[in-house]
mmCIF file of C-alpha atoms in Angstrom:
data_model
loop_
_atom_site.group_PDB
_atom_site.id
_atom_site.type_symbol
_atom_site.label_atom_id
_atom_site.label_comp_id
_atom_site.label_asym_id
_atom_site.label_seq_id
_atom_site.Cartn_x
_atom_site.Cartn_y
_atom_site.Cartn_z
ATOM 1 C CA MET A 1 0.000 0.000 0.000
ATOM 2 C CA GLN A 2 2.933 2.339 0.736
ATOM 3 C CA VAL A 3 4.252 1.861 -2.832
ATOM 4 C CA VAL A 4 0.865 2.862 -4.264
ATOM 5 C CA LYS A 5 0.653 5.956 -2.052
ATOM 6 C CA ALA A 6 4.174 6.989 -3.042
ATOM 7 C CA HIS A 7 3.315 6.497 -6.723
ATOM 8 C CA LEU A 8 0.158 8.581 -6.505
ATOM 9 C CA ALA A 9 1.970 11.335 -4.598
ATOM 10 C CA MET A 10 4.293 11.750 -7.618
ATOM 11 C CA MET A 11 1.514 11.853 -10.220
ATOM 12 C CA SER A 12 -0.541 14.730 -11.575
ATOM 13 C CA ASP A 13 -4.182 15.291 -10.727
ATOM 14 C CA ARG A 14 -4.971 14.543 -14.393
ATOM 15 C CA TYR A 15 -3.370 11.092 -14.106
ATOM 16 C CA ILE A 16 -5.334 10.326 -10.943
ATOM 17 C CA ALA A 17 -8.609 11.538 -12.488
ATOM 18 C CA THR A 18 -8.234 9.789 -15.852
ATOM 19 C CA THR A 19 -6.424 6.523 -15.099
ATOM 20 C CA GLY A 20 -8.397 3.504 -13.921
ATOM 21 C CA VAL A 21 -7.427 1.581 -10.808
ATOM 22 C CA GLN A 22 -6.501 -1.563 -12.767
ATOM 23 C CA ARG A 23 -4.233 0.439 -15.083
ATOM 24 C CA MET A 24 -2.624 2.209 -12.106
ATOM 25 C CA ALA A 25 -1.928 -1.199 -10.542
ATOM 26 C CA GLU A 26 -0.285 -2.305 -13.785
ATOM 27 C CA HIS A 27 1.834 0.853 -13.788
ATOM 28 C CA VAL A 28 3.024 0.119 -10.236
ATOM 29 C CA ARG A 29 3.971 -3.445 -11.265
ATOM 30 C CA MET A 30 5.856 -2.066 -14.269
ATOM 31 C CA LEU A 31 7.650 0.491 -12.087
ATOM 32 C CA GLN A 32 8.859 -2.318 -9.827
ATOM 33 C CA ARG A 33 10.365 -4.069 -12.872
ATOM 34 C CA LEU A 34 12.084 -0.869 -14.043
ATOM 35 C CA GLY A 35 15.012 -1.462 -11.694
ATOM 36 C CA GLU A 36 15.921 -4.566 -13.730
ATOM 37 C CA ALA A 37 15.660 -2.886 -17.144
ATOM 38 C CA SER A 38 16.003 0.567 -18.655
ATOM 39 C CA VAL A 39 12.575 0.321 -20.278
ATOM 40 C CA VAL A 40 9.494 -1.751 -19.408
ATOM 41 C CA THR A 41 6.634 -2.252 -21.870
ATOM 42 C CA GLU A 42 3.234 -3.902 -21.771
ATOM 43 C CA LEU A 43 0.678 -4.517 -24.495
ATOM 44 C CA PHE A 44 -3.089 -4.669 -24.168
ATOM 45 C CA HIS A 45 -5.011 -5.638 -27.312
ATOM 46 C CA HIS A 46 -8.527 -4.430 -28.106
ATOM 47 C CA ARG A 47 -9.447 -6.333 -31.268
ATOM 48 C CA ASP A 48 -13.034 -5.088 -31.080
ATOM 49 C CA LEU A 49 -11.750 -1.497 -31.213
ATOM 50 C CA GLY A 50 -9.087 -2.231 -33.832
ATOM 51 C CA SER A 51 -6.308 -1.050 -31.555
ATOM 52 C CA SER A 52 -3.757 -1.966 -28.929
ATOM 53 C CA ASP A 53 -2.441 -0.039 -25.944
ATOM 54 C CA LEU A 54 1.334 0.107 -25.655
ATOM 55 C CA VAL A 55 2.484 1.232 -22.210
ATOM 56 C CA VAL A 56 6.097 2.399 -21.949
ATOM 57 C CA VAL A 57 7.734 3.037 -18.570
ATOM 58 C CA THR A 58 11.241 4.483 -18.608
ATOM 59 C CA ARG A 59 13.297 7.387 -17.316
ATOM 60 C CA ASP A 60 12.208 10.587 -19.008
ATOM 61 C CA LEU A 61 14.672 12.168 -21.394
ATOM 62 C CA PRO A 62 14.549 15.051 -23.852
ATOM 63 C CA GLY A 63 12.606 14.037 -26.953
ATOM 64 C CA LEU A 64 11.214 10.812 -25.471
ATOM 65 C CA PHE A 65 7.851 11.170 -27.226
ATOM 66 C CA SER A 66 9.508 11.708 -30.612
ATOM 67 C CA LEU A 67 11.835 8.732 -30.079
ATOM 68 C CA ILE A 68 8.880 6.458 -29.318
ATOM 69 C CA ALA A 69 6.716 7.886 -32.116
ATOM 70 C CA GLY A 70 9.514 7.603 -34.678
ATOM 71 C CA THR A 71 10.300 4.036 -33.669
ATOM 72 C CA LEU A 72 6.645 3.029 -33.939
ATOM 73 C CA ALA A 73 6.405 4.682 -37.375
ATOM 74 C CA SER A 74 9.528 2.830 -38.512
ATOM 75 C CA GLN A 75 7.777 -0.433 -37.652
ATOM 76 C CA GLY A 76 4.504 0.416 -39.416
ATOM 77 C CA VAL A 77 2.581 1.182 -36.220
ATOM 78 C CA ASN A 78 0.241 4.203 -36.185
ATOM 79 C CA ILE A 79 -0.370 6.233 -33.044
ATOM 80 C CA MET A 80 -4.063 7.030 -32.669
ATOM 81 C CA SER A 81 -3.716 8.817 -29.320
ATOM 82 C CA ALA A 82 -1.389 8.997 -26.343
ATOM 83 C CA GLN A 83 -1.499 9.720 -22.650
ATOM 84 C CA ILE A 84 1.866 11.007 -21.515
ATOM 85 C CA HIS A 85 2.737 11.354 -17.825
ATOM 86 C CA THR A 86 5.984 12.028 -16.000
ATOM 87 C CA ARG A 87 6.275 11.312 -12.291
ATOM 88 C CA GLY A 88 7.935 13.736 -9.923
ATOM 89 C CA ASP A 89 11.007 11.466 -9.860
ATOM 90 C CA GLY A 90 11.489 11.673 -13.642
ATOM 91 C CA ILE A 91 9.918 8.346 -14.601
ATOM 92 C CA ALA A 92 7.744 8.545 -17.717
ATOM 93 C CA ILE A 93 4.583 6.445 -17.967
ATOM 94 C CA ASP A 94 3.401 6.773 -21.557
ATOM 95 C CA THR A 95 0.411 4.957 -23.035
ATOM 96 C CA PHE A 96 -0.108 4.856 -26.790
ATOM 97 C CA GLN A 97 -3.290 3.669 -28.510
ATOM 98 C CA VAL A 98 -1.984 2.210 -31.756
ATOM 99 C CA ASN A 99 -3.061 0.304 -34.850
ATOM 100 C CA ASP A 100 -1.688 -0.709 -38.214
ATOM 101 C CA PRO A 101 -1.990 1.443 -41.368
ATOM 102 C CA THR A 102 -5.248 -0.323 -42.339
ATOM 103 C CA GLY A 103 -6.878 0.564 -39.006
ATOM 104 C CA GLU A 104 -6.623 -2.867 -37.412
ATOM 105 C CA ALA A 105 -5.065 -3.914 -34.118
ATOM 106 C CA VAL A 106 -1.437 -5.028 -34.348
ATOM 107 C CA THR A 107 -1.592 -8.416 -32.638
ATOM 108 C CA SER A 108 1.224 -10.351 -34.312
ATOM 109 C CA PRO A 109 3.726 -11.469 -31.645
ATOM 110 C CA ALA A 110 6.517 -11.376 -34.243
ATOM 111 C CA HIS A 111 5.662 -7.796 -35.270
ATOM 112 C CA TRP A 112 5.536 -6.657 -31.644
ATOM 113 C CA GLY A 113 8.777 -8.496 -30.881
ATOM 114 C CA ARG A 114 10.573 -6.565 -33.640
ATOM 115 C CA THR A 115 8.897 -3.295 -32.618
ATOM 116 C CA LEU A 116 9.751 -3.612 -28.927
ATOM 117 C CA ASP A 117 13.329 -4.686 -29.719
ATOM 118 C CA ALA A 118 13.689 -1.574 -31.899
ATOM 119 C CA LEU A 119 12.164 0.611 -29.164
ATOM 120 C CA ARG A 120 14.568 -0.717 -26.532
ATOM 121 C CA ALA A 121 17.517 -0.164 -28.891
ATOM 122 C CA VAL A 122 16.464 3.444 -29.550
ATOM 123 C CA LEU A 123 15.805 4.252 -25.892
ATOM 124 C CA THR A 124 19.149 2.818 -24.797
ATOM 125 C CA GLY A 125 21.006 4.709 -27.541
ATOM 126 C CA ASP A 126 22.022 1.585 -29.476
ATOM 127 C CA GLU A 127 19.949 2.599 -32.534
ATOM 128 C CA LYS A 128 18.829 5.862 -34.125
ATOM 129 C CA VAL A 129 15.255 6.510 -35.244
ATOM 130 C CA ALA A 130 16.553 7.987 -38.518
ATOM 131 C CA THR A 131 18.368 4.729 -39.269
ATOM 132 C CA LEU A 132 15.219 2.683 -38.608
ATOM 133 C CA LEU A 133 13.151 4.959 -40.852
ATOM 134 C CA GLU A 134 15.759 4.760 -43.616
ATOM 135 C CA LYS A 135 15.765 0.946 -43.387
ATOM 136 C CA ARG A 136 11.965 0.992 -43.760
ATOM 137 C CA ARG A 137 12.169 3.266 -46.823
ATOM 138 C CA ALA A 138 14.965 1.169 -48.355
ATOM 139 C CA SER A 139 12.901 -1.991 -47.949
ATOM 140 C CA GLY A 140 10.184 -0.444 -50.112
ATOM 141 C CA ARG A 141 7.692 0.011 -47.284
ATOM 142 C CA ALA A 142 6.609 3.618 -47.195
ATOM 143 C CA ILE A 143 6.106 5.204 -43.795
ATOM 144 C CA GLY A 144 2.379 5.172 -43.101
ATOM 145 C CA SER A 145 1.496 3.135 -46.201
ATOM 146 C CA GLY A 146 -1.293 0.633 -46.219
ATOM 147 C CA GLY A 147 -4.392 2.778 -46.556
ATOM 148 C CA PRO A 148 -6.115 5.409 -44.545
ATOM 149 C CA PRO A 149 -6.288 4.986 -40.798
ATOM 150 C CA ARG A 150 -9.654 4.296 -39.247
ATOM 151 C CA SER A 151 -9.315 7.319 -36.950
ATOM 152 C CA ARG A 152 -7.475 10.546 -37.589
ATOM 153 C CA SER A 153 -7.943 11.910 -34.085
ATOM 154 C CA THR A 154 -4.642 12.180 -32.248
ATOM 155 C CA THR A 155 -4.113 13.735 -28.855
ATOM 156 C CA SER A 156 -1.063 13.891 -26.693
ATOM 157 C CA SER A 157 0.204 15.861 -23.781
ATOM 158 C CA ARG A 158 3.003 15.526 -21.264
ATOM 159 C CA THR A 159 2.366 16.288 -17.639
ATOM 160 C CA THR A 160 5.318 16.776 -15.339
ATOM 161 C CA THR A 161 4.790 16.954 -11.602
ATOM 162 C CA PRO A 162 7.177 18.391 -9.049
ATOM 163 C CA SER A 163 9.087 15.850 -6.995
ATOM 164 C CA SER A 164 7.395 16.973 -3.801
ATOM 165 C CA ARG A 165 3.773 17.731 -3.170
#
């Protein structure tokens, strides 16, 4: 219970008002795993909605949103919307609602394996987004090709809270 209270004390009022209890519990579990890895990810598929939620927990750094967005684009994953939060201790908890270029959920384990490997490589500095995008272009797969997305609505914001409340 102390871990949950500490987590909530570092989060914005918007996070507390808009994030469900089950999702907050998942975030706390992911935060506990962050000590073992530089980035922790989880996927939640919503086939009926034609989307998946990708949750990324990592230390915040300048340009984090663009690094994640560019990596997803390089792997043929569209961002429909995003909820971006940064805790008072500098840990980012970012949730992306994503789909493929045809508007369907990306549920292939192989596709997600490649995507998450690329994301980890970018966030640890082992790979550059520009290189991934160039590889995609060189392979003949245009960025964003595959037809119009089902939804064109995209929202994102980053909330940073002070380390003490």
